[in-house]
Amino acid sequence: MEFQIIWFILWGVLWAVYFMLDGFDFGAGTLYNFIARNETEKRMVMKTVGPVWSGNEVWLLTAGGATFAAFPTTYALMFSYLYTALLLVLFSLILRGVSLEFRGKVESSAWRKGWDLGIFLGSFLPSLLFGVAFGNIFQGLPMDENGYHGTLFTLLNPYGLLTGVLFVLLFLQHGSLWLAVKTGDSLGERSASLSNRLWYALLIVAVLFLAATAFATKLYANYLQNLILCIVPAIAVISLLAIKFFALKADYLKAFYSSCLTIVMVTFTGVIGLYPNLIPSSMSPEHSLTIFNSSSSIYTLKIMTVVALIFVPIVIAYQIWTYRVFRHKTTPVDAEEESGFY
Amino acid sequence: MDALALSRLQFAVTSMFHFIFVPLTLGLSILTAYMETRYVRTGDEIYLMMTKFWGKLFLINFALGVVTGITMEFQFGMNWSEYSKYVGDIFGAPLAIEATVAFFLESTFIGLWVFGWKKISKGAHALSIWLVAIATNLSALWILLANGWMQHPVGYALKNNRAEMVDFAAVVGNAYGWLKFFHTLFSGYVIAAFFMMGIAAYHIMKKSNLDFFKRSFRIAATFGLVSSLLVVVVGDFHAKGVASTQPTKFAAMESLWETKTEAPLNLVVVPDPENERNSVEAVKIQGMLSFLAFGDGQAKIRGLKEFPREDRPPVLPTFLSFRLMAGLGVLFVLLSLTAYITAKRDKLETSPALLRIMLYALPLPYLAGQLGWIVAEVGRQPWIVYGVLKTSDAVSKAVNDTQVWASLIGFTLLYGLLAVVDVYLLTRSAKKGPDDLSGIPKAARTKGV
């Protein structure tokens, strides 16, 4: 197989895993101020996200780094074309990181309220913005030999916004299931019932998204040419239904795993539709950034393949291990306990 | 100002801000890991208290190092897209490797360390902070290999309108990058040592938790003495490396205008860049500069006038930063030696002057680190990749002045706010002193792994 294709697959995997993992942090962070009724419950949420969020965020940095190393032209143009949008993502992520880390450092309710707002904005905005960004990538960006012809507001078109809403709902569903699995008591129950209601909204938006994709993008062309690929969006749909199926049986762990699968398959659905583009041009196909015209040299791709084959499995292994260490439900008693730092 | 000047200013602001937090992390993680190891080995609770107290300061600092690091990765594409396109084939690899090999390790195990006190064994807990420490240092290696390549590009060929990697081993084995790595690493250790000594000195003066802070001071003094000596030794090698690979930077560091054999070192120099000369040169040591640069008192050193004006870096900031940094480096050796001897003789409480000096010296290694980066980056100008790509050709074409103004103002406000919060939290925690462990059940305090 060509190295560009290996890296295209890896690129898709990095984004999919990133959304799967940081997705529940975003969802839980967006819901947190509304679903947690008192300081004890807020600390319960913090204790479920605290140990893992930073490790989750590195998947984004690795996706970014991989784009730089494997497809430098795409990295360069995408980041400079989407300058203002990415700046907003960056500020939100910075805000989220410091809010999560600093919230518990001072015993004062005014202090905590301030950071609570930071956690909300820093979780909600990236969910929306990543969706808007990917919606626009699916549609293609207005670019030709003279560069980019859009602004921040070009990105806020109906399809981009619809994808943004889809991402927000996917992550809210994901985050509420995470809390249903990871927290006990009434907080867990409320999260579960919220996820049950969110599911209908998600279903409606997902159907709208799939329909709009046919009109707004060329993503389906690859599927029509190669019907076997339809298995990926089919799994996305089945796993979306499976969330409800397991939730009705009150098996929220399986519902959460179904939600993981849904996010991964939705990402793959988009990425497969893009092939061989990384960013299509909406103006003329010959100015699209493809995995072939924007890639690194084969030599660099080979080296990076070796690095990825050795280290990515190691990363996955120790991350799974830490998730297992923290597998137990967080209870109000845990939340009151001092961890030594919080 | 145009997008180029603004982007440069923004890169300076964001990278210098990032570099307030990162170097402390390099050394403080090791010191914290050492303390926890002592606790696991001896069961002595004072080491557990130390781990928690210094660990808390480490975490406040660490959080900002991480979030400001994301900016660095984004900025290459956002503001320097021509650079990223031209050298991404080589430069992207170390960044991606850094994320995969080091940053994952660091970020995953820091979560385990903070939240895992009761979830994993004591030994595994101590191991996780060691993994954080190793990962932090490893992360610095890959970043500095990337920077080392910008300083002294190796292992590449110019083809397909860009620089392509042809020899990965050369990029990884770049001596320039390794010297820079060790120089930066040890200077980070000096920052951590002075940070710990400064805070400990404050408490020793106040006579609070004396045993705790005297022990901390001793550990930091030993670490500081070794590190400050190593910074100077590696710094000397590093300067030799610059002399042989970046003649314009070296000439600017020394404000040397004329090419000379048996070049002297002037202890007092006042550069006059306007007239391409020094208005004052005094206390001359004949042949010393040639000796420092090439280990040979007769060696020829090329002066700035040998290069066209447009290929020379700004002399004044490079020269002044280098002088001040080198002076501070020597000062750190003297201070840590005095601190080490005083601590060893157990005379700290009766040396108020030293304690006060060590408290006020806390910011100085930070200053030295920033000055070092000014030498490295300003001294490399007008090149972004020395001899290969000019900074003016590297800026993004798609980004206009307004966008960069907006982002620069945004960064300044956000980072300003973060700086205030950080200083507040650090001062608060540092002044408060260690928490009493009497609330912790006996079972959690006994010896064992």
Short mmCIF file of N, CA and C in Angstrom, two decimals, chain A residues 108-221:
data_model
loop_
_atom_site.label_atom_id
_atom_site.label_comp_id
_atom_site.label_asym_id
_atom_site.label_seq_id
_atom_site.Cartn_x
_atom_site.Cartn_y
_atom_site.Cartn_z
N SER A 108 -13.03 28.96 47.52
CA SER A 108 -13.87 30.15 47.49
C SER A 108 -14.91 29.96 46.41
N SER A 109 -16.16 30.28 46.71
CA SER A 109 -17.20 29.96 45.73
C SER A 109 -17.13 30.91 44.54
N ALA A 110 -16.69 32.15 44.76
CA ALA A 110 -16.57 33.08 43.63
C ALA A 110 -15.48 32.60 42.67
N TRP A 111 -14.38 32.15 43.26
CA TRP A 111 -13.27 31.58 42.47
C TRP A 111 -13.77 30.43 41.62
N ARG A 112 -14.51 29.51 42.26
CA ARG A 112 -14.97 28.32 41.53
C ARG A 112 -15.98 28.68 40.45
N LYS A 113 -16.85 29.66 40.75
CA LYS A 113 -17.84 30.07 39.75
C LYS A 113 -17.18 30.56 38.47
N GLY A 114 -16.13 31.34 38.65
CA GLY A 114 -15.41 31.86 37.49
C GLY A 114 -14.89 30.72 36.62
N TRP A 115 -14.23 29.76 37.24
CA TRP A 115 -13.67 28.64 36.47
C TRP A 115 -14.76 27.73 35.93
N ASP A 116 -15.90 27.65 36.63
CA ASP A 116 -17.01 26.86 36.11
C ASP A 116 -17.47 27.39 34.75
N LEU A 117 -17.49 28.72 34.65
CA LEU A 117 -17.84 29.33 33.36
C LEU A 117 -16.79 28.97 32.31
N GLY A 118 -15.53 28.99 32.73
CA GLY A 118 -14.43 28.61 31.83
C GLY A 118 -14.58 27.17 31.34
N ILE A 119 -14.99 26.28 32.24
CA ILE A 119 -15.15 24.88 31.86
C ILE A 119 -16.29 24.76 30.83
N PHE A 120 -17.37 25.50 31.06
CA PHE A 120 -18.49 25.45 30.10
C PHE A 120 -18.04 25.96 28.73
N LEU A 121 -17.50 27.17 28.69
CA LEU A 121 -17.11 27.74 27.40
C LEU A 121 -16.02 26.90 26.73
N GLY A 122 -15.06 26.46 27.54
CA GLY A 122 -13.94 25.69 27.00
C GLY A 122 -14.33 24.30 26.53
N SER A 123 -15.53 23.85 26.89
CA SER A 123 -16.00 22.54 26.43
C SER A 123 -17.00 22.69 25.28
N PHE A 124 -17.89 23.68 25.44
CA PHE A 124 -18.93 23.85 24.42
C PHE A 124 -18.35 24.40 23.11
N LEU A 125 -17.53 25.45 23.23
CA LEU A 125 -17.02 26.08 22.00
C LEU A 125 -16.20 25.14 21.12
N PRO A 126 -15.24 24.38 21.67
CA PRO A 126 -14.52 23.47 20.78
C PRO A 126 -15.43 22.43 20.13
N SER A 127 -16.44 21.93 20.86
CA SER A 127 -17.36 20.96 20.25
C SER A 127 -17.98 21.56 19.00
N LEU A 128 -18.51 22.77 19.17
CA LEU A 128 -19.18 23.44 18.05
C LEU A 128 -18.18 23.75 16.93
N LEU A 129 -17.02 24.31 17.33
CA LEU A 129 -16.06 24.76 16.32
C LEU A 129 -15.44 23.60 15.54
N PHE A 130 -15.16 22.50 16.22
CA PHE A 130 -14.63 21.34 15.48
C PHE A 130 -15.66 20.86 14.47
N GLY A 131 -16.93 20.87 14.88
CA GLY A 131 -17.99 20.46 13.96
C GLY A 131 -18.07 21.39 12.76
N VAL A 132 -18.06 22.70 13.05
CA VAL A 132 -18.12 23.68 11.96
C VAL A 132 -16.92 23.49 11.03
N ALA A 133 -15.74 23.30 11.61
CA ALA A 133 -14.54 23.14 10.80
C ALA A 133 -14.65 21.91 9.91
N PHE A 134 -15.07 20.77 10.50
CA PHE A 134 -15.15 19.56 9.68
C PHE A 134 -16.28 19.66 8.65
N GLY A 135 -17.38 20.29 9.01
CA GLY A 135 -18.45 20.50 8.04
C GLY A 135 -17.94 21.24 6.82
N ASN A 136 -17.13 22.25 7.08
CA ASN A 136 -16.58 23.03 5.97
C ASN A 136 -15.54 22.27 5.18
N ILE A 137 -14.78 21.43 5.88
CA ILE A 137 -13.81 20.61 5.15
C ILE A 137 -14.56 19.62 4.25
N PHE A 138 -15.65 19.03 4.78
CA PHE A 138 -16.43 18.10 3.96
C PHE A 138 -16.96 18.80 2.70
N GLN A 139 -17.40 20.05 2.87
CA GLN A 139 -17.93 20.80 1.72
C GLN A 139 -16.85 21.25 0.77
N GLY A 140 -15.67 21.46 1.33
CA GLY A 140 -14.57 22.07 0.57
C GLY A 140 -14.48 23.54 0.92
N LEU A 141 -13.25 24.05 0.84
CA LEU A 141 -13.03 25.47 1.14
C LEU A 141 -12.88 26.23 -0.17
N PRO A 142 -13.33 27.49 -0.20
CA PRO A 142 -13.16 28.29 -1.43
C PRO A 142 -11.70 28.67 -1.62
N MET A 143 -10.97 27.82 -2.33
CA MET A 143 -9.55 28.12 -2.53
C MET A 143 -9.13 27.78 -3.96
N ASP A 144 -8.22 28.60 -4.48
CA ASP A 144 -7.66 28.30 -5.81
C ASP A 144 -6.18 28.69 -5.79
N GLU A 145 -5.62 28.93 -6.99
CA GLU A 145 -4.17 29.21 -7.02
C GLU A 145 -3.80 30.51 -6.31
N ASN A 146 -4.80 31.39 -6.11
CA ASN A 146 -4.52 32.64 -5.41
C ASN A 146 -4.72 32.53 -3.90
N GLY A 147 -5.04 31.33 -3.46
CA GLY A 147 -5.20 31.16 -2.02
C GLY A 147 -6.65 31.01 -1.62
N TYR A 148 -6.94 31.50 -0.42
CA TYR A 148 -8.24 31.27 0.21
C TYR A 148 -9.11 32.48 0.00
N HIS A 149 -10.40 32.24 -0.32
CA HIS A 149 -11.30 33.36 -0.58
C HIS A 149 -12.43 33.47 0.43
N GLY A 150 -12.22 32.95 1.62
CA GLY A 150 -13.27 33.02 2.62
C GLY A 150 -12.84 33.81 3.84
N THR A 151 -13.78 33.98 4.77
CA THR A 151 -13.46 34.60 6.06
C THR A 151 -14.05 33.70 7.13
N LEU A 152 -13.97 34.16 8.37
CA LEU A 152 -14.56 33.41 9.47
C LEU A 152 -16.05 33.20 9.21
N PHE A 153 -16.68 34.21 8.60
CA PHE A 153 -18.14 34.14 8.43
C PHE A 153 -18.55 33.22 7.29
N THR A 154 -17.64 33.02 6.31
CA THR A 154 -17.92 32.04 5.26
C THR A 154 -18.14 30.66 5.86
N LEU A 155 -17.42 30.42 6.98
CA LEU A 155 -17.50 29.09 7.60
C LEU A 155 -18.85 28.85 8.27
N LEU A 156 -19.52 29.96 8.62
CA LEU A 156 -20.78 29.82 9.36
C LEU A 156 -21.95 29.66 8.39
N ASN A 157 -21.82 28.77 7.43
CA ASN A 157 -22.89 28.49 6.48
C ASN A 157 -23.78 27.40 7.05
N PRO A 158 -24.98 27.20 6.47
CA PRO A 158 -25.92 26.24 7.06
C PRO A 158 -25.33 24.84 7.29
N TYR A 159 -24.62 24.30 6.29
CA TYR A 159 -24.11 22.94 6.46
C TYR A 159 -23.03 22.88 7.54
N GLY A 160 -22.17 23.91 7.56
CA GLY A 160 -21.14 23.98 8.60
C GLY A 160 -21.77 24.03 9.99
N LEU A 161 -22.79 24.86 10.12
CA LEU A 161 -23.46 24.98 11.41
C LEU A 161 -24.19 23.69 11.80
N LEU A 162 -24.79 23.05 10.79
CA LEU A 162 -25.47 21.78 11.06
C LEU A 162 -24.47 20.75 11.60
N THR A 163 -23.31 20.67 10.96
CA THR A 163 -22.28 19.74 11.44
C THR A 163 -21.85 20.13 12.85
N GLY A 164 -21.77 21.45 13.10
CA GLY A 164 -21.44 21.92 14.44
C GLY A 164 -22.44 21.42 15.47
N VAL A 165 -23.73 21.53 15.14
CA VAL A 165 -24.77 21.07 16.06
C VAL A 165 -24.68 19.55 16.23
N LEU A 166 -24.40 18.87 15.13
CA LEU A 166 -24.25 17.41 15.21
C LEU A 166 -23.15 17.04 16.21
N PHE A 167 -21.99 17.71 16.10
CA PHE A 167 -20.88 17.41 17.00
C PHE A 167 -21.27 17.71 18.45
N VAL A 168 -21.92 18.86 18.65
CA VAL A 168 -22.31 19.22 20.02
C VAL A 168 -23.21 18.13 20.61
N LEU A 169 -24.20 17.68 19.81
CA LEU A 169 -25.13 16.67 20.32
C LEU A 169 -24.45 15.31 20.53
N LEU A 170 -23.58 14.94 19.59
CA LEU A 170 -22.84 13.69 19.75
C LEU A 170 -22.07 13.70 21.07
N PHE A 171 -21.41 14.85 21.34
CA PHE A 171 -20.57 14.93 22.54
C PHE A 171 -21.43 15.05 23.81
N LEU A 172 -22.57 15.72 23.69
CA LEU A 172 -23.45 15.80 24.87
C LEU A 172 -23.98 14.41 25.23
N GLN A 173 -24.39 13.68 24.20
CA GLN A 173 -24.85 12.31 24.40
C GLN A 173 -23.74 11.48 25.05
N HIS A 174 -22.54 11.64 24.48
CA HIS A 174 -21.38 10.88 24.92
C HIS A 174 -21.04 11.23 26.38
N GLY A 175 -21.04 12.53 26.68
CA GLY A 175 -20.70 12.99 28.02
C GLY A 175 -21.74 12.57 29.05
N SER A 176 -23.02 12.62 28.67
CA SER A 176 -24.03 12.24 29.65
C SER A 176 -23.99 10.73 29.91
N LEU A 177 -23.66 9.95 28.89
CA LEU A 177 -23.50 8.51 29.12
C LEU A 177 -22.28 8.23 29.99
N TRP A 178 -21.21 8.98 29.73
CA TRP A 178 -20.00 8.85 30.56
C TRP A 178 -20.35 9.08 32.03
N LEU A 179 -21.11 10.15 32.30
CA LEU A 179 -21.48 10.45 33.68
C LEU A 179 -22.44 9.40 34.24
N ALA A 180 -23.31 8.87 33.35
CA ALA A 180 -24.23 7.82 33.81
C ALA A 180 -23.45 6.58 34.24
N VAL A 181 -22.34 6.32 33.52
CA VAL A 181 -21.53 5.15 33.85
C VAL A 181 -20.62 5.42 35.05
N LYS A 182 -20.08 6.64 35.11
CA LYS A 182 -19.00 6.90 36.06
C LYS A 182 -19.43 7.51 37.38
N THR A 183 -20.67 7.99 37.47
CA THR A 183 -21.05 8.57 38.75
C THR A 183 -22.24 7.81 39.32
N GLY A 184 -22.26 7.68 40.62
CA GLY A 184 -23.35 6.96 41.26
C GLY A 184 -24.40 7.94 41.73
N ASP A 185 -25.35 7.41 42.47
CA ASP A 185 -26.36 8.24 43.12
C ASP A 185 -27.27 8.98 42.14
N SER A 186 -27.87 10.05 42.62
CA SER A 186 -28.85 10.72 41.78
C SER A 186 -28.21 11.42 40.58
N LEU A 187 -26.95 11.83 40.72
CA LEU A 187 -26.27 12.45 39.58
C LEU A 187 -26.21 11.48 38.40
N GLY A 188 -25.86 10.23 38.69
CA GLY A 188 -25.80 9.22 37.66
C GLY A 188 -27.17 9.00 37.01
N GLU A 189 -28.18 8.96 37.86
CA GLU A 189 -29.53 8.73 37.33
C GLU A 189 -30.00 9.89 36.45
N ARG A 190 -29.72 11.10 36.89
CA ARG A 190 -30.11 12.26 36.09
C ARG A 190 -29.37 12.28 34.76
N SER A 191 -28.10 11.93 34.80
CA SER A 191 -27.32 11.89 33.55
C SER A 191 -27.92 10.88 32.60
N ALA A 192 -28.31 9.72 33.15
CA ALA A 192 -28.89 8.67 32.31
C ALA A 192 -30.19 9.16 31.67
N SER A 193 -31.03 9.81 32.47
CA SER A 193 -32.31 10.23 31.89
C SER A 193 -32.09 11.36 30.88
N LEU A 194 -31.11 12.21 31.15
CA LEU A 194 -30.81 13.25 30.17
C LEU A 194 -30.33 12.65 28.86
N SER A 195 -29.48 11.64 28.94
CA SER A 195 -28.95 11.03 27.71
C SER A 195 -30.09 10.40 26.92
N ASN A 196 -31.06 9.83 27.65
CA ASN A 196 -32.22 9.25 26.96
C ASN A 196 -32.97 10.28 26.13
N ARG A 197 -33.12 11.49 26.71
CA ARG A 197 -33.85 12.53 25.98
C ARG A 197 -32.99 13.13 24.85
N LEU A 198 -31.71 13.30 25.13
CA LEU A 198 -30.81 13.86 24.12
C LEU A 198 -30.79 13.01 22.85
N TRP A 199 -30.96 11.72 23.03
CA TRP A 199 -30.82 10.80 21.92
C TRP A 199 -31.76 11.15 20.77
N TYR A 200 -32.99 11.56 21.10
CA TYR A 200 -33.95 11.88 20.04
C TYR A 200 -33.47 13.09 19.22
N ALA A 201 -32.96 14.09 19.94
CA ALA A 201 -32.44 15.26 19.24
C ALA A 201 -31.28 14.86 18.34
N LEU A 202 -30.43 14.00 18.88
CA LEU A 202 -29.27 13.54 18.10
C LEU A 202 -29.73 12.79 16.85
N LEU A 203 -30.73 11.94 17.02
CA LEU A 203 -31.23 11.17 15.89
C LEU A 203 -31.74 12.10 14.78
N ILE A 204 -32.53 13.09 15.17
CA ILE A 204 -33.09 14.01 14.17
C ILE A 204 -31.97 14.75 13.43
N VAL A 205 -31.01 15.28 14.20
CA VAL A 205 -29.92 16.03 13.57
C VAL A 205 -29.05 15.11 12.71
N ALA A 206 -28.87 13.86 13.15
CA ALA A 206 -28.05 12.92 12.37
C ALA A 206 -28.73 12.64 11.02
N VAL A 207 -30.05 12.46 11.03
CA VAL A 207 -30.78 12.21 9.78
C VAL A 207 -30.67 13.43 8.86
N LEU A 208 -30.89 14.62 9.46
CA LEU A 208 -30.75 15.85 8.67
C LEU A 208 -29.35 15.97 8.07
N PHE A 209 -28.33 15.62 8.88
CA PHE A 209 -26.95 15.72 8.43
C PHE A 209 -26.70 14.77 7.25
N LEU A 210 -27.17 13.54 7.39
CA LEU A 210 -26.94 12.56 6.31
C LEU A 210 -27.63 13.02 5.02
N ALA A 211 -28.82 13.61 5.16
CA ALA A 211 -29.53 14.09 3.98
C ALA A 211 -28.83 15.30 3.39
N ALA A 212 -28.46 16.26 4.24
CA ALA A 212 -27.81 17.49 3.76
C ALA A 212 -26.47 17.19 3.10
N THR A 213 -25.79 16.14 3.60
CA THR A 213 -24.49 15.78 3.04
C THR A 213 -24.61 15.44 1.55
N ALA A 214 -25.74 14.85 1.19
CA ALA A 214 -25.94 14.50 -0.22
C ALA A 214 -25.98 15.74 -1.11
N PHE A 215 -26.51 16.84 -0.57
CA PHE A 215 -26.64 18.05 -1.37
C PHE A 215 -25.42 18.97 -1.24
N ALA A 216 -24.90 19.07 -0.02
CA ALA A 216 -23.87 20.08 0.23
C ALA A 216 -22.46 19.59 -0.09
N THR A 217 -22.26 18.28 -0.15
CA THR A 217 -20.90 17.78 -0.32
C THR A 217 -20.84 16.71 -1.41
N LYS A 218 -19.61 16.30 -1.72
CA LYS A 218 -19.43 15.20 -2.66
C LYS A 218 -18.98 13.95 -1.92
N LEU A 219 -19.25 13.91 -0.61
CA LEU A 219 -18.74 12.79 0.19
C LEU A 219 -19.28 11.44 -0.27
N TYR A 220 -20.50 11.41 -0.82
CA TYR A 220 -21.09 10.11 -1.16
C TYR A 220 -20.54 9.50 -2.45
N ALA A 221 -19.81 10.29 -3.21
CA ALA A 221 -19.31 9.78 -4.49
C ALA A 221 -18.47 8.51 -4.31
#
